[in-house]
Coordinates of C-alpha atoms and ligand atoms in Angstrom, one line a residue:
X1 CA 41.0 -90.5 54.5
X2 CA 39.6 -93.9 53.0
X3 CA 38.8 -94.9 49.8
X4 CA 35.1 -95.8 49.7
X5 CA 32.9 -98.1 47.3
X6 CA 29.0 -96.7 47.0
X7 CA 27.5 -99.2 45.1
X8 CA 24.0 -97.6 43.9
X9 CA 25.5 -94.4 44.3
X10 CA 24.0 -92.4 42.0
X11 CA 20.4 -93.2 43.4
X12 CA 18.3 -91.3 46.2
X13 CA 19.9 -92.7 49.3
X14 CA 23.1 -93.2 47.7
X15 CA 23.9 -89.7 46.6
X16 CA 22.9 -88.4 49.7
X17 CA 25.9 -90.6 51.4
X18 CA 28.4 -89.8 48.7
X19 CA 27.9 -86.4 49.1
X20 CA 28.7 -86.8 52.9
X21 CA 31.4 -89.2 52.4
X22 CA 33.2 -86.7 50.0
X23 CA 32.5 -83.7 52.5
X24 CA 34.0 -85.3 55.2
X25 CA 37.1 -86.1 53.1
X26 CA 37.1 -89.4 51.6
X27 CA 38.2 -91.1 48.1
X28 CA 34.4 -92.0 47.0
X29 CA 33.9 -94.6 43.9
X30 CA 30.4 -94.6 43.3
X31 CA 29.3 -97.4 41.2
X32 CA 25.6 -97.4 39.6
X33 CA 24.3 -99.3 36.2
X34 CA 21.7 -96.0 36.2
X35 CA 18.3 -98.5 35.9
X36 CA 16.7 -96.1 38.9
X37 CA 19.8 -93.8 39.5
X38 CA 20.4 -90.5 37.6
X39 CA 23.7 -88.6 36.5
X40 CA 21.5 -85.7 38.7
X41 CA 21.8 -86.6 41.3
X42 CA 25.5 -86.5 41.5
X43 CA 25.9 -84.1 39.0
X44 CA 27.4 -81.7 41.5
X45 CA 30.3 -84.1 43.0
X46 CA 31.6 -84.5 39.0
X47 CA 34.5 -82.5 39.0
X48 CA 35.8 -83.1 42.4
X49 CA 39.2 -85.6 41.9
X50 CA 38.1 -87.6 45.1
X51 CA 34.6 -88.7 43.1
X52 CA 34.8 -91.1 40.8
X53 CA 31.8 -92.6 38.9
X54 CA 31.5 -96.0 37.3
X55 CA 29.0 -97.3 35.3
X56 CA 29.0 -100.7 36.4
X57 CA 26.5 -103.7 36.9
X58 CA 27.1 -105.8 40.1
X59 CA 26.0 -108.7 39.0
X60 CA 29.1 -108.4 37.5
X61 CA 32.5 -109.2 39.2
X62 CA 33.9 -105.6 39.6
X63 CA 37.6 -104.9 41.0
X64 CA 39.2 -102.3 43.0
X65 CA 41.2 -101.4 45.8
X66 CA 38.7 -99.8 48.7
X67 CA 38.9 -99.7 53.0
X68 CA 34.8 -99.8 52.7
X69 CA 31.8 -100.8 50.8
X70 CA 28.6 -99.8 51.3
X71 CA 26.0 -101.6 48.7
X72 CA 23.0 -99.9 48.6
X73 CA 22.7 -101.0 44.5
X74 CA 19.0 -102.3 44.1
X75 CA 15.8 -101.0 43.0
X76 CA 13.8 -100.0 45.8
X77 CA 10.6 -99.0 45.0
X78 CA 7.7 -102.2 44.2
X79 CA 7.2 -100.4 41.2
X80 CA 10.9 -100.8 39.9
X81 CA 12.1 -104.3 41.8
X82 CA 8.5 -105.7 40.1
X83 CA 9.4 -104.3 36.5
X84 CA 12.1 -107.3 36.4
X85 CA 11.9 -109.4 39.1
X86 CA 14.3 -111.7 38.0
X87 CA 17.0 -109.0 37.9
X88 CA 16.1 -107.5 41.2
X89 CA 16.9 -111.0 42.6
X90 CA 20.2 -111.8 40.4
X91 CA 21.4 -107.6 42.1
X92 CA 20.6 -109.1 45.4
X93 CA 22.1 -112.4 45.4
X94 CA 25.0 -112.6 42.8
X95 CA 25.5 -108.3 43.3
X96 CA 25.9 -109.3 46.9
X97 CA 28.5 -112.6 46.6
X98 CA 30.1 -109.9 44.0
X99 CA 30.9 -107.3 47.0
X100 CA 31.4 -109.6 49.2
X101 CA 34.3 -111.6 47.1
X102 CA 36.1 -108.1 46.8
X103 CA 35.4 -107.2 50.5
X104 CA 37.3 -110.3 51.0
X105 CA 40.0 -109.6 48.7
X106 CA 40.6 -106.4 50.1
X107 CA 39.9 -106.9 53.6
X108 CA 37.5 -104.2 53.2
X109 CA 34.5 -103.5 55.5
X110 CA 31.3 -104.1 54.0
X111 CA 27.7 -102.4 55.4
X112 CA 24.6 -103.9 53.5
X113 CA 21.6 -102.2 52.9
X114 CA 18.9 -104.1 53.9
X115 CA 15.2 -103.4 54.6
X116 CA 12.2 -103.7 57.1
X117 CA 10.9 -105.7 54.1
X118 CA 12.6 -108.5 55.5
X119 CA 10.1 -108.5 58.1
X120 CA 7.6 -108.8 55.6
X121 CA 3.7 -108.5 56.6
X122 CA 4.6 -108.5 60.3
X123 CA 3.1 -110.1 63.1
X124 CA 5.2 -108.5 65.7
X125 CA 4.8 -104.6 66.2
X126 CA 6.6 -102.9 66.0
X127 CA 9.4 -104.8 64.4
X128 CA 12.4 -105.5 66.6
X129 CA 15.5 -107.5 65.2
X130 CA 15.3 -110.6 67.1
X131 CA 11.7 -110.8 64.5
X132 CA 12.5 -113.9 62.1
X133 CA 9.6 -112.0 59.7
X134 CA 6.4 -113.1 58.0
X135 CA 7.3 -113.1 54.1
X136 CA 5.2 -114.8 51.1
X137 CA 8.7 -116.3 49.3
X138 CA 6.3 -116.9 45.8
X139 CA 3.9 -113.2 45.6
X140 CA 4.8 -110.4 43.7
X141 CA 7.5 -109.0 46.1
X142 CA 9.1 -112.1 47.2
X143 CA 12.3 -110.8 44.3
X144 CA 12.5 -108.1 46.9
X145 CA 12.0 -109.7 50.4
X146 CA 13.7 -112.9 50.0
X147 CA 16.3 -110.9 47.3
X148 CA 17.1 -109.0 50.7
X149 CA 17.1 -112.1 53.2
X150 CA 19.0 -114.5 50.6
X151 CA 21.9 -111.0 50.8
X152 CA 21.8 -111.3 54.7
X153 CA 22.3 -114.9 55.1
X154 CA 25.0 -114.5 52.9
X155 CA 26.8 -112.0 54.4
X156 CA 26.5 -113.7 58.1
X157 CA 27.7 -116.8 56.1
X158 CA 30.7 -114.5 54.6
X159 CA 31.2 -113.1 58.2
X160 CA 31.4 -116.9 59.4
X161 CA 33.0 -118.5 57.1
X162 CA 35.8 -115.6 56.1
X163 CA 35.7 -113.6 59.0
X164 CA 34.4 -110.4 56.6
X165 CA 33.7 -107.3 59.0
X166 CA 30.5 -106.6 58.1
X167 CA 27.0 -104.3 59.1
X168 CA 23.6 -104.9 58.4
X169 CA 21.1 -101.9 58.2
X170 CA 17.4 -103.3 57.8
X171 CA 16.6 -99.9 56.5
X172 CA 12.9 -98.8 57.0
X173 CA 10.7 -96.1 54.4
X174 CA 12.9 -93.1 54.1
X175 CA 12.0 -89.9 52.1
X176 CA 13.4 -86.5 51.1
X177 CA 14.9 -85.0 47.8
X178 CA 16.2 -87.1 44.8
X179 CA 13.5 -89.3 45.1
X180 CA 12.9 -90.0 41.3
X181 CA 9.8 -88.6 39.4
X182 CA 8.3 -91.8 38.8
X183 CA 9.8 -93.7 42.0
X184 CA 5.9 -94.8 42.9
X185 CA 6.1 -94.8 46.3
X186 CA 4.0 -93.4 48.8
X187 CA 6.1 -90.0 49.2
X188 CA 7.0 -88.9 45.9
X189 CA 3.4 -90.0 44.6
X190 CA 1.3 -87.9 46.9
X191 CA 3.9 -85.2 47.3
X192 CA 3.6 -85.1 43.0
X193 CA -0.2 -85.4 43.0
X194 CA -0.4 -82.7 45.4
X195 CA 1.1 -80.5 44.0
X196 CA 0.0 -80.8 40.5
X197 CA -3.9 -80.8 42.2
X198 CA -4.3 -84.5 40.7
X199 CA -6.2 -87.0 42.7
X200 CA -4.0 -88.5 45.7
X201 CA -4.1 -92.5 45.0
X202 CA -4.6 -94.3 48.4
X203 CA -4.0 -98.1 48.1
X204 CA -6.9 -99.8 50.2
X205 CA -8.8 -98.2 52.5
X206 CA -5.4 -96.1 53.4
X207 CA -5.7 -98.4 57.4
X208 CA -2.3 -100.1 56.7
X209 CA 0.8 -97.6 58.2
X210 CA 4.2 -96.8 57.8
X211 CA 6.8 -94.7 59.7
X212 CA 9.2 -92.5 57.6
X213 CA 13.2 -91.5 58.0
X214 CA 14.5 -88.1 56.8
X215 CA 17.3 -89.2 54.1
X216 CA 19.8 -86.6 56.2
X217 CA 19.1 -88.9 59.5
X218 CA 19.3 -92.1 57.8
X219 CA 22.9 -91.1 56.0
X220 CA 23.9 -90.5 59.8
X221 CA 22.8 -93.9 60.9
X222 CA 24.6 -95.4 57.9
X223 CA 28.0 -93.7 58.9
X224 CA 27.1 -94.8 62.5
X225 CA 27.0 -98.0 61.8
X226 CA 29.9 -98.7 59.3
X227 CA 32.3 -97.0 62.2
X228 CA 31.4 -98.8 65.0
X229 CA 31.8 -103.0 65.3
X230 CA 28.4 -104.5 66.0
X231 CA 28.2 -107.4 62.9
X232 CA 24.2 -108.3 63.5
X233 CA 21.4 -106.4 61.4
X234 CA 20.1 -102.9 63.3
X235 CA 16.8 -101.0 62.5
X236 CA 17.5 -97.9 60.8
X237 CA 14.7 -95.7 60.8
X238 CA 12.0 -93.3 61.9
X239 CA 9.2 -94.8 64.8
X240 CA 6.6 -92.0 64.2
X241 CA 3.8 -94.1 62.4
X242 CA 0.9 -92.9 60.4
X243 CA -2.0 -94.6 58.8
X244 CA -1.6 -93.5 54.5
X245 CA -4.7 -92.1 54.9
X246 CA -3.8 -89.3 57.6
X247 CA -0.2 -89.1 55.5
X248 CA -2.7 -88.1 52.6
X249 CA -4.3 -85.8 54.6
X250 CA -1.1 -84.2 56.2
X251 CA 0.3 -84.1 52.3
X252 CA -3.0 -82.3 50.9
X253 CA -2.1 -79.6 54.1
X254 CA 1.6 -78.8 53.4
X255 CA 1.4 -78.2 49.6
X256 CA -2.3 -76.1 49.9
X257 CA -3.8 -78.3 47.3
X258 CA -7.0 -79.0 45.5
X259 CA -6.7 -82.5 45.4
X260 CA -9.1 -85.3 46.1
X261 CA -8.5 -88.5 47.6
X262 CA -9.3 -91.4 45.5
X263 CA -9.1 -95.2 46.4
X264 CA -7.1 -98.0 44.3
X265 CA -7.2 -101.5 45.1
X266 CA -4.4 -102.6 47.4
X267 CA -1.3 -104.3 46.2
X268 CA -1.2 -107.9 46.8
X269 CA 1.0 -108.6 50.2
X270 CA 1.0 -105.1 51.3
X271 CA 1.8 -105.0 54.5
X272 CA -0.5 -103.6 56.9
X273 CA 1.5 -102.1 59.9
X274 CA 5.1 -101.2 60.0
X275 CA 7.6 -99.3 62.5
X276 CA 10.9 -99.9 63.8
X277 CA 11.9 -100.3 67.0
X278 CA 15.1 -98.3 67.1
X279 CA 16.3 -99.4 70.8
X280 CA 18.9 -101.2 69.4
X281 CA 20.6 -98.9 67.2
X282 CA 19.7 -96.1 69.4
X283 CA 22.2 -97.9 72.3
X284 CA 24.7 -98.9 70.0
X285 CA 24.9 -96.3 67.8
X286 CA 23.9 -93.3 70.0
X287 CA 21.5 -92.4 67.0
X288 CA 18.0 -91.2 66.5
X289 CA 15.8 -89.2 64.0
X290 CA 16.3 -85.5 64.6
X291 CA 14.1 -84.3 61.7
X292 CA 10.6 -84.3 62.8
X293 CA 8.1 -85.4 59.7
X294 CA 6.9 -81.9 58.5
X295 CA 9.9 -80.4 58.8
X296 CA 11.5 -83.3 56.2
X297 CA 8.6 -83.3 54.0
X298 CA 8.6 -80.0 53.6
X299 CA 11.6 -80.2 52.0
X300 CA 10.5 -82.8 50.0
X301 CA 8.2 -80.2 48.7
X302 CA 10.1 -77.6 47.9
X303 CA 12.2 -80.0 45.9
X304 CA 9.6 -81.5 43.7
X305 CA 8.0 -78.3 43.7
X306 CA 11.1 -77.0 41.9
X307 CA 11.9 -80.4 39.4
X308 CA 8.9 -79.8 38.7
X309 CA 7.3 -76.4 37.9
X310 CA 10.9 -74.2 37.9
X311 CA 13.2 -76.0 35.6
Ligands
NAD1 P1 17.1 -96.0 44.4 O1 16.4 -96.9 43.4 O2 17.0 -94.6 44.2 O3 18.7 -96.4 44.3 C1 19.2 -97.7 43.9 C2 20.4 -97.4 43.0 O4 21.0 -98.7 42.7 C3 20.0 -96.7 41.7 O5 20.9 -95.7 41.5 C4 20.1 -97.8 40.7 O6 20.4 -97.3 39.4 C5 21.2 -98.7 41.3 N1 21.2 -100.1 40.8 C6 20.1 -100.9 40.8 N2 20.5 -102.1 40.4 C7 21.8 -102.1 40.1 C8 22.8 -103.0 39.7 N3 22.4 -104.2 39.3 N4 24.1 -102.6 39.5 C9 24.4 -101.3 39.8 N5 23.6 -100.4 40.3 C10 22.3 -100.8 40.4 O7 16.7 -96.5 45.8 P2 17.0 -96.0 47.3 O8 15.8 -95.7 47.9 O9 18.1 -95.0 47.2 O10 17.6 -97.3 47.9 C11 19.0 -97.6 48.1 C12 19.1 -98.9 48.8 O11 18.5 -98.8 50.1 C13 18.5 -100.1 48.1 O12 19.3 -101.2 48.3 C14 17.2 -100.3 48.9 O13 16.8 -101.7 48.8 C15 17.6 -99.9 50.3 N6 16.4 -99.5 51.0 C16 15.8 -98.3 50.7 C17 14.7 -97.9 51.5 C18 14.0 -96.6 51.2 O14 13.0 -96.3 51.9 N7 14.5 -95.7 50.4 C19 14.2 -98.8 52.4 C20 14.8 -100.0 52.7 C21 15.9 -100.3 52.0
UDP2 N1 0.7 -96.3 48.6 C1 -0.5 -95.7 48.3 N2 -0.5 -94.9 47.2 C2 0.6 -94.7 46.4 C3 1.8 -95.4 46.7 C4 1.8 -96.2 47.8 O1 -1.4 -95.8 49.1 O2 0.4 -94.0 45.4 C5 0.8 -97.2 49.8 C6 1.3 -98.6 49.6 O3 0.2 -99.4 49.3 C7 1.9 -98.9 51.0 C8 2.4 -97.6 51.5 O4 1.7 -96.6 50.7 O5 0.9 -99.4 51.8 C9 3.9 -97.4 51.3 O6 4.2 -97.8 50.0 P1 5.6 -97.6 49.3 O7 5.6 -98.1 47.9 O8 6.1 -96.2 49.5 O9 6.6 -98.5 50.2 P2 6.5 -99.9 50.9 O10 6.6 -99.6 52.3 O11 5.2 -100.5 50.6 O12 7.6 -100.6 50.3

């Protein structure tokens, strides 16, 4: 049994990975100052005396005895990291010298989540890790991007400098259940609009692409990862790329909607072709994406399906 730190824990991606951690046996302090996160999501792990939640802000120093951190605190969507983007960069920068100061005081091993938005708009496709990235540092989602790349260097630097055992996942678009209502990206939008026969918003013409993880088969790569001892940043993520506009289409089919498809201008420094290339983590890791994209979104549907309409 270890004693586990989830910073961001009580968001999408983190209460998926508490919920495993705790299944499997662990002590689990999951830390979350609730900007994005929601009591919800964890409501169900309340009550169990190896779960213990902390309202806490990691841009402020935070003690406590733990074997492992995993710092997934940040606001993912452009939506949220844009609403302050000045905070999203102070969670990245000083949240991540904060969790790296008490993975040093504890000797604790510390896996950061990271993004494929490091890579920025890419000119290399798809992305492999060896890809130094193609990122605006002074546009609208430069907090997020260099936020992110600023967190990296500084754990290398910790991992240098202070020998920290550390793990990188450059995380690419995941989906599934505990998305929040008004997340704004892709999934929970169209999967929303769908099935409340609103018009589906496509950004641009709907050319640019994306390729989109299960939650269950990224929480796998994340436990991967922390357990085995590779210290350079893997691709976590699905390689099965769509254009938006064919993921609107496939959306409009699983839910049986009414819904039109209407265009919106695109947001500035969208990039306009992602997917991983998972060799690496795939070797290392002996991981890769069992849930096929219907299958994952339609449980994505029957979740929204029931916030929505049943409760
Ligand atoms: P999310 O917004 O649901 O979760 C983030 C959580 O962090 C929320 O619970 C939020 O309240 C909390 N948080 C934010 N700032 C905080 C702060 N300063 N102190 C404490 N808690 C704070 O998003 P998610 O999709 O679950 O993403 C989790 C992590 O994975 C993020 O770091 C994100 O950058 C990364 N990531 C996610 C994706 C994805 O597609 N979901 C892709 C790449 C990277
Ligand atoms: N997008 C869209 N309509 C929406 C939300 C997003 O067309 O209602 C597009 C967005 O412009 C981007 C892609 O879908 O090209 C994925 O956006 P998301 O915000 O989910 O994640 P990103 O990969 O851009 O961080």
């Amino acid at each position: 049994m270890k004693r586990v730190l989830i910073t961001g824990g009580a968001g999408f991606i983190g209460s998926h990975l508490s919920e495993r951690l705790l299944n499997e046996g662990n002590d689990i302090i999951c830390l979350d100052n609730f900007f994005t996160g929601s009591k919800d999501n964890i409501r169900h792990l309340i009550g169990n005396n190896r779960f213990e939640l902390v309202r806490h802000d990691i841009i402020n120093q935070y003690l406590a005895e733990v074997d492992e951190i995993y710092n997934l605190a940040c606001p993912a969507s452009p939506v949220h990291y844009q609403y302050n983007p000045i905070k999203t960069m102070k969670t990245s920068v000083i949240g991540m010298i904060n969790m790296l100061g008490l993975a040093k005081r504890c000797k604790a091993k510390i896996l950061q989540a990271s993004t494929s938005e490091i890579y920025g708009d890419p000119q290399i496709h798809p992305q492999i890790e060896s890809y130094w990235g193609n990122v605006n540092p002074i546009g609208l989602r430069s907090c997020y991007d260099e936020g992110k790349r600023c967190a990296e260097t500084l754990m290398m630097d910790y991992h240098r400098q202070n020998n920290i055992d550390i793990r990188i996942a450059r995380i690419f678009n995941t989906y599934g259940p505990r998305m929040a209502l008004n997340d704004g990206r892709v999934v929970s939008n169209f999967i929303i609009q769908a099935l409340k026969n609103e018009p589906i918003t496509v950004y641009g013409d709907g050319s640019q692409t994306r390729a989109f993880c299960y939650v269950s088969d990224l929480v796998d790569a994340l436990i991967k990862l922390m357990n085995c001892n590779y210290s350079q940043p893997v691709n976590l993520g699905n390689p099965d790329e769509h254009t938006i506009i064919e993921f609107a289409k496939l959306i409009i089919e699983l839910t049986n909607s009414k819904s039109e498809i209407v265009f919106k201008e695109l947001p500035s420094d969208d990039p306009v072709q992602r997917e991983p290339n998972i060799s690496l983590a795939k070797r290392i890791l002996n991981w890769e994406p069992q849930i096929q994209l219907k299958e994952g979104l339609l449980k994505t549907i029957e979740y929204f399906d029931k916030i929505i309409f049943q409760q």
